[in-house]
Structure formats: C-alpha cells, structure tokens
Short mmCIF file of C-alpha atoms and ligand atoms in Angstrom, two decimals:
data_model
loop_
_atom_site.label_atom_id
_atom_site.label_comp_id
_atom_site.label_asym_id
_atom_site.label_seq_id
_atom_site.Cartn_x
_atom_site.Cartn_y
_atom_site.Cartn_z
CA UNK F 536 26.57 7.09 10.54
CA UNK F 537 24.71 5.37 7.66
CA UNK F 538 22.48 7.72 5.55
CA UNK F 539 19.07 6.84 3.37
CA UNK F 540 18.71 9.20 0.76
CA UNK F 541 14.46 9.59 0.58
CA UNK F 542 12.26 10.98 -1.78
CA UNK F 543 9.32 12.54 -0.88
CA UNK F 544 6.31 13.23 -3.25
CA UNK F 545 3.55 14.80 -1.37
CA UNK F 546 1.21 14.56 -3.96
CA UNK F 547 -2.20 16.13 -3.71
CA UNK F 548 -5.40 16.88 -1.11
CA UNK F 549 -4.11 15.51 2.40
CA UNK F 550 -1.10 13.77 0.92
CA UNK F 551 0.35 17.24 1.30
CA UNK F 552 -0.73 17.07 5.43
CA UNK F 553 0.02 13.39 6.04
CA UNK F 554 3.21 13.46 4.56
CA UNK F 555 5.34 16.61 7.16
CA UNK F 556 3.40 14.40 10.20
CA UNK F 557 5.71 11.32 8.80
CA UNK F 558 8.50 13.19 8.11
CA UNK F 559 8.38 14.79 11.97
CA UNK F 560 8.21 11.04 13.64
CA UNK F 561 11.07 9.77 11.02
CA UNK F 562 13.19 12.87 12.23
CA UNK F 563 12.94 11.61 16.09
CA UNK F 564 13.19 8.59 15.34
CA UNK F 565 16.30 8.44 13.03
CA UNK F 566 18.07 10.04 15.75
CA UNK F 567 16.81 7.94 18.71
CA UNK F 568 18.27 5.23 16.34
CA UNK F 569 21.00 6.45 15.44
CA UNK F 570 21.09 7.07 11.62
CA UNK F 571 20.39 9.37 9.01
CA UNK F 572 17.95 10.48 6.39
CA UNK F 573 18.60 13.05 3.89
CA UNK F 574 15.23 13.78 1.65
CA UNK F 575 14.65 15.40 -1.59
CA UNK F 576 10.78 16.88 -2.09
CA UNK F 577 9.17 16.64 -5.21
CA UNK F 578 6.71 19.04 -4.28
CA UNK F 579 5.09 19.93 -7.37
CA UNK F 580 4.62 16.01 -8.83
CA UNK F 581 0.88 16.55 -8.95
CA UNK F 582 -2.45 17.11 -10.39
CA UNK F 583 -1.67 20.66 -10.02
CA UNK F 584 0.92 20.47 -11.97
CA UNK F 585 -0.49 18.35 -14.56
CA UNK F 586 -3.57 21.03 -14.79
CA UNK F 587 -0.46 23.72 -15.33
CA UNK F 588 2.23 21.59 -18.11
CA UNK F 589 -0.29 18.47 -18.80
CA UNK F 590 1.97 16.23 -17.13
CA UNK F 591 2.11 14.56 -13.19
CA UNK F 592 5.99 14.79 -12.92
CA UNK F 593 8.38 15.95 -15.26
CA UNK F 594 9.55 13.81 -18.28
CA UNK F 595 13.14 12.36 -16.64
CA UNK F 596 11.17 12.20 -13.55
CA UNK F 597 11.79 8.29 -13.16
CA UNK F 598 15.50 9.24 -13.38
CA UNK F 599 15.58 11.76 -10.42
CA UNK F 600 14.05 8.86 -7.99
CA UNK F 601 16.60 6.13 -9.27
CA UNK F 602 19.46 7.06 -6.94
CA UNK F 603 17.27 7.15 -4.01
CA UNK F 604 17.01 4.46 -1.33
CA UNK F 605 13.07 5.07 -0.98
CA UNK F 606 9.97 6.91 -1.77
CA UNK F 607 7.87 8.31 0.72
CA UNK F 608 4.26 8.82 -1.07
CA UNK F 609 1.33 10.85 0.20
CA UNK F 610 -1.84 10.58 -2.29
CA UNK F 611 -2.44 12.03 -5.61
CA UNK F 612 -5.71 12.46 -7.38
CA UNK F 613 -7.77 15.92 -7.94
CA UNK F 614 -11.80 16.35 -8.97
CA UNK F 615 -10.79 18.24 -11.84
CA UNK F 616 -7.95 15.48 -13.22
CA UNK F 617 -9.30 11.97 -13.92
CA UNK F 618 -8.20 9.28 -11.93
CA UNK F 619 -6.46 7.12 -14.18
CA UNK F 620 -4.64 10.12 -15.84
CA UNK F 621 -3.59 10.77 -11.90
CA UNK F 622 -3.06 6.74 -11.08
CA UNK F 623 -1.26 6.62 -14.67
CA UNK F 624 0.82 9.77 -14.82
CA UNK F 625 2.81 9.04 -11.37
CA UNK F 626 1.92 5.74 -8.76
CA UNK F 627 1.77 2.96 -11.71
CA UNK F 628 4.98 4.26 -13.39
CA UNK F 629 6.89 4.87 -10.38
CA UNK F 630 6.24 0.78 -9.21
CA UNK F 631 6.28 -0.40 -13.08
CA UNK F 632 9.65 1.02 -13.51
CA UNK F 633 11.29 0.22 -10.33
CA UNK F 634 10.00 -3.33 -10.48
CA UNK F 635 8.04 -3.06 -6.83
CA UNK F 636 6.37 -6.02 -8.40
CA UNK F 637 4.85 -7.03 -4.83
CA UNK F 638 2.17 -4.45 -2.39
CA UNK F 639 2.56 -5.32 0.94
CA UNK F 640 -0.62 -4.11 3.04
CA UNK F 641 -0.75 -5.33 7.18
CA UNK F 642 -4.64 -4.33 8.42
CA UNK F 643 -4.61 -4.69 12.11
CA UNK F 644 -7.40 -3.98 14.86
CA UNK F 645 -6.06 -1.73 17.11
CA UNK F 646 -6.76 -1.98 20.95
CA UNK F 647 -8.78 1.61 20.93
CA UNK F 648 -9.80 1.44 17.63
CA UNK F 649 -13.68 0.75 17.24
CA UNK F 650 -14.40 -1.42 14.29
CA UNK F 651 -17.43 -1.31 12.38
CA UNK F 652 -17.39 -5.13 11.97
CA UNK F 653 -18.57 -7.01 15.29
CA UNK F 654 -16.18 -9.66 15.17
CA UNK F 655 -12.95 -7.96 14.26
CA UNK F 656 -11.65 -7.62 18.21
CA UNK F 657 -8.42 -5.90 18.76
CA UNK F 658 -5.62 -8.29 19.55
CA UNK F 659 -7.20 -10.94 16.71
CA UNK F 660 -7.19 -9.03 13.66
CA UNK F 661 -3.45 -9.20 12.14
CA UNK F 662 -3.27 -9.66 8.30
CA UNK F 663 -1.17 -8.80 5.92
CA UNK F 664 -2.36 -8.51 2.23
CA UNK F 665 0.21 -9.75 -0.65
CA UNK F 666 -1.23 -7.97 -3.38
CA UNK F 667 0.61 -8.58 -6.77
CA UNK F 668 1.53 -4.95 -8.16
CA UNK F 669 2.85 -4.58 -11.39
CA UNK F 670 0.55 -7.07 -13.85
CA UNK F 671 -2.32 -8.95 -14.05
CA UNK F 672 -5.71 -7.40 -14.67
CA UNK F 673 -4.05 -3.92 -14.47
CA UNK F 674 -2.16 -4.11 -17.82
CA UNK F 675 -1.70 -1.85 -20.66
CA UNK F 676 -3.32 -4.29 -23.14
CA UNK F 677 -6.47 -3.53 -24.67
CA UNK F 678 -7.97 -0.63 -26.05
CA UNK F 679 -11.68 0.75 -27.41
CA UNK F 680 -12.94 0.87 -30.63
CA UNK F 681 -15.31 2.33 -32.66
CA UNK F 682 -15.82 5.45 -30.40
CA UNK F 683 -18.97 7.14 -30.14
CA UNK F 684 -20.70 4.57 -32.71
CA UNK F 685 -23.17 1.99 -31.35
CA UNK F 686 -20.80 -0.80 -31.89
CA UNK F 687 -18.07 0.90 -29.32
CA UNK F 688 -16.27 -1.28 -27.34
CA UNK F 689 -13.65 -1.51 -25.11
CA UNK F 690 -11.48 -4.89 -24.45
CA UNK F 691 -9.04 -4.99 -21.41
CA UNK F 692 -6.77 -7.72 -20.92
CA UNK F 693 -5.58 -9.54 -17.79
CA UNK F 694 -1.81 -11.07 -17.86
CA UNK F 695 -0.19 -13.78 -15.77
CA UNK F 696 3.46 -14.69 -16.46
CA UNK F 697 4.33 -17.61 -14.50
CA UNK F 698 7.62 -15.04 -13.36
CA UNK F 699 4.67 -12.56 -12.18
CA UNK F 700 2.98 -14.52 -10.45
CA UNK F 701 5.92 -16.99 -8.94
CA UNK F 702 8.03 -14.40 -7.25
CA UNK F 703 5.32 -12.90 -5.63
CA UNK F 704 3.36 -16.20 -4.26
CA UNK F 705 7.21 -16.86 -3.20
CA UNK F 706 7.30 -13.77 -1.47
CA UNK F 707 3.94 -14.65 0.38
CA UNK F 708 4.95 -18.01 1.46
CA UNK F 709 7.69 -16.75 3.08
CA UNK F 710 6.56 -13.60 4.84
CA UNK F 711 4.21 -16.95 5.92
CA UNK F 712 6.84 -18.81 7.09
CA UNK F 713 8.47 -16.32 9.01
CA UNK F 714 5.07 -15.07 10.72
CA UNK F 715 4.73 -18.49 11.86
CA UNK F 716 1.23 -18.89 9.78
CA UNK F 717 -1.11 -19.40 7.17
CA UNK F 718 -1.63 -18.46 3.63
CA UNK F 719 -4.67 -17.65 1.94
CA UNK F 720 -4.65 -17.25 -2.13
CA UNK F 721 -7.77 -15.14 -2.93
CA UNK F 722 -8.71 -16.74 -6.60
CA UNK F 723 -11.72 -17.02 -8.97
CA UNK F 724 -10.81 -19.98 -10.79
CA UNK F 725 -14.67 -20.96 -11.06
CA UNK F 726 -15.65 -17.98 -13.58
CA UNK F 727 -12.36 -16.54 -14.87
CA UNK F 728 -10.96 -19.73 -16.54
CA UNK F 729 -7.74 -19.55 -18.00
CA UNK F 730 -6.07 -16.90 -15.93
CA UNK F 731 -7.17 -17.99 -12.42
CA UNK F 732 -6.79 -21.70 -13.05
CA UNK F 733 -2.79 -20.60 -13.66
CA UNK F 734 -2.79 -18.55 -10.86
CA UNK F 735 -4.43 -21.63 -8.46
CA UNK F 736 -1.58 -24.03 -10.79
CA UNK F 737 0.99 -21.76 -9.53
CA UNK F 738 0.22 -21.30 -5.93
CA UNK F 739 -0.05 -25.07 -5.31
CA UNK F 740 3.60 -25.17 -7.02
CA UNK F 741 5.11 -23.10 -5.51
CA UNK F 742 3.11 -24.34 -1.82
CA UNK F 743 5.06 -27.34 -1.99
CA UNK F 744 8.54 -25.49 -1.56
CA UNK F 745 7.00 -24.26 1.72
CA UNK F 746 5.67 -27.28 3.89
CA UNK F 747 6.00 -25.61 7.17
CA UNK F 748 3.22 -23.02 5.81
CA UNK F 749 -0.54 -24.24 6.04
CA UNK F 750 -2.39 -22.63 2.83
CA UNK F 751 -6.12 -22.75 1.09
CA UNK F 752 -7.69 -20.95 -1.79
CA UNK F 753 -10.99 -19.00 -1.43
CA UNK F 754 -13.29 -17.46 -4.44
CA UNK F 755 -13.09 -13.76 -3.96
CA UNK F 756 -16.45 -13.11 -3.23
CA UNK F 757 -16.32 -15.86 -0.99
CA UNK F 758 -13.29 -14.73 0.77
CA UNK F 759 -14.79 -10.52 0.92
CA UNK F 760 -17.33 -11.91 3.05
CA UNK F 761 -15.10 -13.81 4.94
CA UNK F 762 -13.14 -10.62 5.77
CA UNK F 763 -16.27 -9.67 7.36
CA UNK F 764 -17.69 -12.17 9.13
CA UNK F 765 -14.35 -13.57 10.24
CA UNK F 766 -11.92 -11.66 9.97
CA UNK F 767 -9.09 -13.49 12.80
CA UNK F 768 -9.34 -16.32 10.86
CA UNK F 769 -6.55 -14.72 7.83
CA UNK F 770 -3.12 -14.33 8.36
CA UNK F 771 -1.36 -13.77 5.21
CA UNK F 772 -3.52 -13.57 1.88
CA UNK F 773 -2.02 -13.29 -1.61
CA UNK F 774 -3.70 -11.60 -4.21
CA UNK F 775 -3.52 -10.69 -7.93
CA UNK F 776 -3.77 -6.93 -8.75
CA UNK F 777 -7.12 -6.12 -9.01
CA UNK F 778 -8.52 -8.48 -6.02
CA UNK F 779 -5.38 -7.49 -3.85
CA UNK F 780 -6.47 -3.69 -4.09
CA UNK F 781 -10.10 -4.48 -3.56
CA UNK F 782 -9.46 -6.57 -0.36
CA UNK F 783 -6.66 -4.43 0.73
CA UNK F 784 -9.31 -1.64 1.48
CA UNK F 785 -11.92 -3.75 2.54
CA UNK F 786 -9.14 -4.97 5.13
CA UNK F 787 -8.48 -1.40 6.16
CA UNK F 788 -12.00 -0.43 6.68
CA UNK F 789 -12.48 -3.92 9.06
CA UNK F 790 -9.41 -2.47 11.01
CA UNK F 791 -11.37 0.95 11.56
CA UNK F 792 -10.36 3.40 9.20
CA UNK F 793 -8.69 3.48 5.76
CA UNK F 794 -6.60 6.58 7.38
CA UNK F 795 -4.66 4.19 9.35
CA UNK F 796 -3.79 1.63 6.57
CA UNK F 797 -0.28 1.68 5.38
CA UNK F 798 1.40 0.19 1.77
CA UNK F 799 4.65 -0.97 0.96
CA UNK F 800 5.65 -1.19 -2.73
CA UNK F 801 8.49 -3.36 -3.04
CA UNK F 802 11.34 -4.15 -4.93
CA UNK F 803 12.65 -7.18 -2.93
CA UNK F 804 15.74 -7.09 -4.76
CA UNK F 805 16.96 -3.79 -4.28
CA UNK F 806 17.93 -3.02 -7.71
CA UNK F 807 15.75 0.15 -7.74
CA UNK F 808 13.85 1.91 -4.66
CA UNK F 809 10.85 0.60 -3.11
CA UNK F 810 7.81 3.03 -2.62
CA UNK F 811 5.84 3.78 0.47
CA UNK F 812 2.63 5.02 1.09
CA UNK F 813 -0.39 5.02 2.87
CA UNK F 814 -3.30 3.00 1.60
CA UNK F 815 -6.14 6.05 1.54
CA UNK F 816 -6.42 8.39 -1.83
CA UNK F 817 -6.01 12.31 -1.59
CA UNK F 818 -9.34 12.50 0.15
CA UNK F 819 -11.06 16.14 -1.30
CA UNK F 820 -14.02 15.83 0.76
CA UNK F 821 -11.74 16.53 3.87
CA UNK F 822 -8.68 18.21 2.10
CA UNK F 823 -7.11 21.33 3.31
CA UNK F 824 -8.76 21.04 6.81
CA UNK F 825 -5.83 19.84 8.50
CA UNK F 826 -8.05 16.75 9.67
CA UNK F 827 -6.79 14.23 7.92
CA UNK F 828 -5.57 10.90 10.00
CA UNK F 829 -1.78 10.86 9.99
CA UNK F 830 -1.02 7.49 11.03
CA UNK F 831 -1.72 5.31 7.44
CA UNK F 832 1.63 7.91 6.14
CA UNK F 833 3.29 7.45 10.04
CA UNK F 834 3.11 3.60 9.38
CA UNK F 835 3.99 3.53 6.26
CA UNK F 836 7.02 5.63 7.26
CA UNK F 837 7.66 2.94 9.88
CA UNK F 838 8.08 -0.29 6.91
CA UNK F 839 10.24 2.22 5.00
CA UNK F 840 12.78 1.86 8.12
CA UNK F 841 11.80 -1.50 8.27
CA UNK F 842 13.14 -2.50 4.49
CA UNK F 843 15.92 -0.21 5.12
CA UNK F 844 17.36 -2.25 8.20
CA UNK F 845 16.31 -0.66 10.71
CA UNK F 846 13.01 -2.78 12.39
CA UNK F 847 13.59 -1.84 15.90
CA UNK F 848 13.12 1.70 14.59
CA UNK F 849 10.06 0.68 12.87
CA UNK F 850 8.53 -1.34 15.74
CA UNK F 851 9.04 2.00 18.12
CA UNK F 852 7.07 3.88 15.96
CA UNK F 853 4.02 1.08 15.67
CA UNK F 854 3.96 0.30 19.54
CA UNK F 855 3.76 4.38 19.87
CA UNK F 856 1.23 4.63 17.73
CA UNK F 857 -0.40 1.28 19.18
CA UNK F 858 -0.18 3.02 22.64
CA UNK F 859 -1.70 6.20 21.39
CA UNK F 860 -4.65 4.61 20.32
CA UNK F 861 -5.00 2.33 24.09
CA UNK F 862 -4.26 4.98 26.33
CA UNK F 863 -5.33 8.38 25.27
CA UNK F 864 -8.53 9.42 23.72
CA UNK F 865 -6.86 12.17 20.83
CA UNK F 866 -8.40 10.67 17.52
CA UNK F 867 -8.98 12.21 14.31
CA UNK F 868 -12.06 12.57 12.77
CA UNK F 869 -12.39 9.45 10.64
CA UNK F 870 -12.06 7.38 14.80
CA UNK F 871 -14.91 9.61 15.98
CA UNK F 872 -12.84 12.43 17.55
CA UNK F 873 -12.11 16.17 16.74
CA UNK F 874 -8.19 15.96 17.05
CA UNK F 875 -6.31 17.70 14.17
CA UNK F 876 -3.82 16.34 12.37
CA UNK F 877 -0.81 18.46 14.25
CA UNK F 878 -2.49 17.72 17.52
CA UNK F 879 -2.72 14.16 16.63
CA UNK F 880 1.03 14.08 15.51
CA UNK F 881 2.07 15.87 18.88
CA UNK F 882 1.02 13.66 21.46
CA UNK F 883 2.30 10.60 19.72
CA UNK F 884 5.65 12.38 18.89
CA UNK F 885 5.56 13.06 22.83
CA UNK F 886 4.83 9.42 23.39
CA UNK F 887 8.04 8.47 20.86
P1 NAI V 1056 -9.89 8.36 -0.34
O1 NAI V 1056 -9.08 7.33 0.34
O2 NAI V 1056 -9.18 9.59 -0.74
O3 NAI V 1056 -11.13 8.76 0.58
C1 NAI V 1056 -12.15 7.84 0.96
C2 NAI V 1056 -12.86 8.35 2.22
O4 NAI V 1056 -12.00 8.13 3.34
C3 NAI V 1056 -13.14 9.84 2.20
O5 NAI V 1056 -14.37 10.08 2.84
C4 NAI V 1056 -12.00 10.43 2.98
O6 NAI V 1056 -12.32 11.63 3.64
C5 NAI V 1056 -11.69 9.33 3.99
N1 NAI V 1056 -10.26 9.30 4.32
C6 NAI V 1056 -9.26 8.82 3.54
N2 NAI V 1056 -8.08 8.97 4.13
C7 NAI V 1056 -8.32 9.56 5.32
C8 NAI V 1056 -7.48 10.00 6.40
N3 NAI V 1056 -6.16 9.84 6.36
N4 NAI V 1056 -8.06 10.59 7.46
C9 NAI V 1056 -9.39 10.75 7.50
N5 NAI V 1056 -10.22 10.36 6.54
C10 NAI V 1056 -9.70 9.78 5.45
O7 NAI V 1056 -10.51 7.65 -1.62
P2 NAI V 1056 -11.44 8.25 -2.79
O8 NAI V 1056 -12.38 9.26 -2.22
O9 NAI V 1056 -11.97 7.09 -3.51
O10 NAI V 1056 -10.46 8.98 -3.79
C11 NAI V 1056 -10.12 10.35 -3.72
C12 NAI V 1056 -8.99 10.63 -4.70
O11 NAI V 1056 -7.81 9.94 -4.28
C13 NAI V 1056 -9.28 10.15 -6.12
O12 NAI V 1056 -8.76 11.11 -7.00
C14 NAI V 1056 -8.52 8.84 -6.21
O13 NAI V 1056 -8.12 8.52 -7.52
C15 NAI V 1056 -7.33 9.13 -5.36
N6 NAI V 1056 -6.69 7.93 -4.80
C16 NAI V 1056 -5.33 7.92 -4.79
C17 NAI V 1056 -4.66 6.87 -4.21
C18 NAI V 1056 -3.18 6.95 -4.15
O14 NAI V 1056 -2.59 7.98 -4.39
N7 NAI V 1056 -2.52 5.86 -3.81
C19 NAI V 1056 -5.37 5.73 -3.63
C20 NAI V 1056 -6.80 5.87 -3.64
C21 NAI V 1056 -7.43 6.93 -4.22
MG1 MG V 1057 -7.04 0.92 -3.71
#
C-alpha cells in the first residue's frame, strides 16, 4: 500500500483546532482510498515557543521537514509576537527553502453558502488565484536607516527574475488550459514602471506558448473591484506576491468566509515538499473556543491528496463538504450558525 509521510505543524490560535478536524477526514478517507499516511507533529513550532527559546521552530528545523512528502499547516501568529517575526520565523522559510515558488488559492461560492457580494451566485463563482510565492515585492532587500532620527527611512525592494516570474505564469497558463478557460494577469504596469512592465512583457511571452488559453491584464485596483462587482467573470488569475495575497483574501471573503478558503504551496517539481494550508491566520479573537470553521484546513487537506496522486480522494472530500453546505443547515459561526467545530467535523465525516 503506498504511504505519504506528512508533517503536521499546528501552529497557533485555531490552527491548533482546524488542524485534528483535517487530520480525522484524511484518516477516513485514506482508507476509503486505499492508502496510507504516516504523520509527524511538530507541535511546539510556534509563537509559544518563540516567547519560551526566541525562536518559531528549532534551528535544523528545515531539515526535519525535507524527507517528508507534505506539510499540513494550521496558522501561526500570537498578539504578543509580531507578525512578521511569526510570518518570518516559520511560513516564508518553510516555502523559500523548499522552492513552493507558486500559491495556489481556488475561491468558490458554495450552493448554501450566503455571500456578502450580490452577484457572486453559487454555481458561477469558481476561481483559482496563481499567486507567485517566493519573490517579488516580498523580498529580503532593503532595510531602514537612520532610526529614531527625523531623517529615518525605510527602503523595500520588489524583485522580478524573468525565472520567477516565467515558471509561475507557465504554471497559470496551464492550470488554464486544462480548466478549459481564461487567464487573468492582475498588473499595475501604469504606476509601478519597471517591475510591472516586465511582469506584463513576460505574461504576453509566455501567452503565446498557450493559444488555446484566452488571457487579459487588469490594473489591480481595477481588477479588486472587479472581484466584486463581477466576480463569474474570472477563472484563473495570476498574481505577483503581494497582489496575489491581497486578492486571494478578497476572493475568499466573495466566496463567504475566509474559514473556508484553502492554499496550496507548491513545489511543482517535487524536489522538496509542498505545503498546505488554509488561507485564514490564527484568528485570537475566536481562539480556544472550539468555533473555528474547519473546512479552509479540510480543503486544504483535500489538494494535499490531490498533488500526491490521489484526486478522486480529494474530490470525495470537496463534494462532501459541497453537500454539507446544500443539504444540512450545521454551520459555524463565521456562516451565521452556532455549530462547533467537532460538531461541524461530525456530520460531514458522517456524510464521507
Ligand atoms: P485571521 O484570518 O486570523 O482572522 C480574520 C477574521 O476572520 C477574524 O475575525 C477571525 O475570527 C475570522 N476567521 C478566520 N478564520 C476563521 C475560521 N476558520 N473560522 C471562523 N472565523 C475565522 O486574520 P488576522 O486577524 O488578520 O490575523 C490573526 C493572526 O494570524 C495574526 O497574527 C496574523 O499574522 C496571523 N496570520 C497567519 C497566517 C498564516 O499562518 N498563514 C495568515 C494570515 C494571518
Ligand atoms: Mg494573506
């Protein structure tokens, strides 16, 4: 029987009660399917931890995930540990490291899921965000001078390599090609004018290896509202880090909830392990209430069988959960209900 070895990292706030919900509907579903999954928990690789030894995982912590075949995130971040020390200490080096140079982040309207945008009707509403992961405007160039004087600043700079941003426009186009669709590359070529002009030089390059695959360009802030007002209209959209992660959670809150919103970081080659996760933070406002939505981490869990061969797997957890939301009324809090995470879990591990 073939075996994935997983790693799970838990994290922080409801990572640690999203995570055991994904873990229960992989266990059922690994053996309706036939195969295996061994895990290794990396419990403590957290804020907690980094309030304790000043550090989010341990120093050869890169080195314990190598030999896996994925990661299954929850969330980290913690009020009393700055974000970027969180973002920086753990997520960032994990998908730097392990090359998951592409996010991949579907948004769809669920039949039972009320959005808050008027036109986003279940059924319609099926994108999938491209969001480039491991350069562009979130690089390690820059830095701040002059602290504390009056002439302080800080410069941060944005970087496009033409490998960057090639592989994953290539990637787009043909997760494009094989959805049958459309590509939209989310730019801003009008005010940012030497990296975004490369990025539109790029796309249009690369388009022309794809023919079958209809694409346009919209401005960012063009292409935000857009999201709203429109929303059926996108199919796939590729995006450079920064705009990717903005429209990535604008996407998921069009869809209903960012609880439901799943990530893939990949490493389409395989050389190291690609990283899964849902899209939603750690969430302290609603943390240790057991409330928290399960199914961003249960989907999630889903394109981790997915990228490990397994898609009919995957798709039998997504039509459960799809059927969960269209024929029962259990919802968590963040869909207007009172369901708690377990109970939430049960009825669609009844339904698998
Ligand atoms: P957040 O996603 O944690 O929460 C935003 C809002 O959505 C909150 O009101 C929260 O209660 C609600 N929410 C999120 N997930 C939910 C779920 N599964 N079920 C029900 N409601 C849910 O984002 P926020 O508040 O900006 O960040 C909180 C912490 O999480 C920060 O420390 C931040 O750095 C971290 N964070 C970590 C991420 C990661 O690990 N990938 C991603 C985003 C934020
Ligand atoms: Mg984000």
């Amino acid at each position: 029987m073939t075996n994935h070895r997983i790693a799970l990292i838990p994290g922080d706030g409801i990572g640690t009660e999203v995570l055991p919900a994904a873990r229960q509907v992989l266990d059922v579903v690994s053996r309706r399917h036939g195969f295996g999954l061994s895990y290794t928990s990396y419990d403590d690789w957290s804020c907690e931890r980094y309030l304790r030894e000043g550090a989010m995982m341990p120093a050869d912590g890169i080195d314990r995930l190598r030999d896996k075949d994925a990661i299954l995130l929850g969330a980290v971040g913690h009020p009393g540990v700055p974000d970027h020390v969180s973002l920086w200490g753990l997520l960032i080096p994990i998908r730097r490291a392990f090359r998951q140079y592409v996010s991949l982040r579907p948004v769809r309207v669920f039949e039972g899921v009320c959005s808050p945008v008027r036109g986003a009707r279940a059924g319609e509403v099926d994108v999938v965000v491209v969001r480039e992961n491991v350069e562009g405007e979130y690089s390690e160039a820059g830095g701040r001078l002059n602290r504390g004087f009056p002439e302080e600043m800080a410069v941060q700079e944005a970087v496009f390599t033409r490998t960057g941003v090639t592989r994953v426009v290539d990637f787009a186009f043909a997760l494009a090609a094989r959805r049958g669709g459309r590509l939209t590359s989310a730019t801003k070529s009008n005010g940012i004018v030497h990296t975004m002009p490369f990025w539109d030089e790029l796309v249009a390059e690369r388009a022309a290896r794809f023919p079958q695959v209809a694409w346009d360009q919209e401005h960012i802030d063009a292409l935000a509202a857009k999201f709203v007002l429109e929303p059926a209209r996108f199919d796939v959209v590729v995006a450079s880090n920064l705009f990717g992660d903005i429209l990535s959670d604008l996407a998921a809150a069009v869809a209903g909830s960012v609880g439901i919103a799943p990530a893939a970081n990949l490493n389409p080659e395989r050389e190291f392990p690609s990283m899964f996760e849902p899209v939603h933070g750690s969430a302290p406002d609603i943390a240790g209430r057991g409330i928290a939505n399960p199914l961003g981490a249960i989907w999630s869990a889903a394109m981790m069988l997915d990228h490990l061969g397994h898609p009919a797997a995957a798709e039998h957890i997504t039509d459960a959960m799809a059927s969960l939301l269209a024929r029962t009324d259990v919802r968590t809090h963040d869909l207007g209900g009172t369901a708690t995470t377990a109970e939430f879990t049960d009825r669609l591990l009844r339904l698998l």
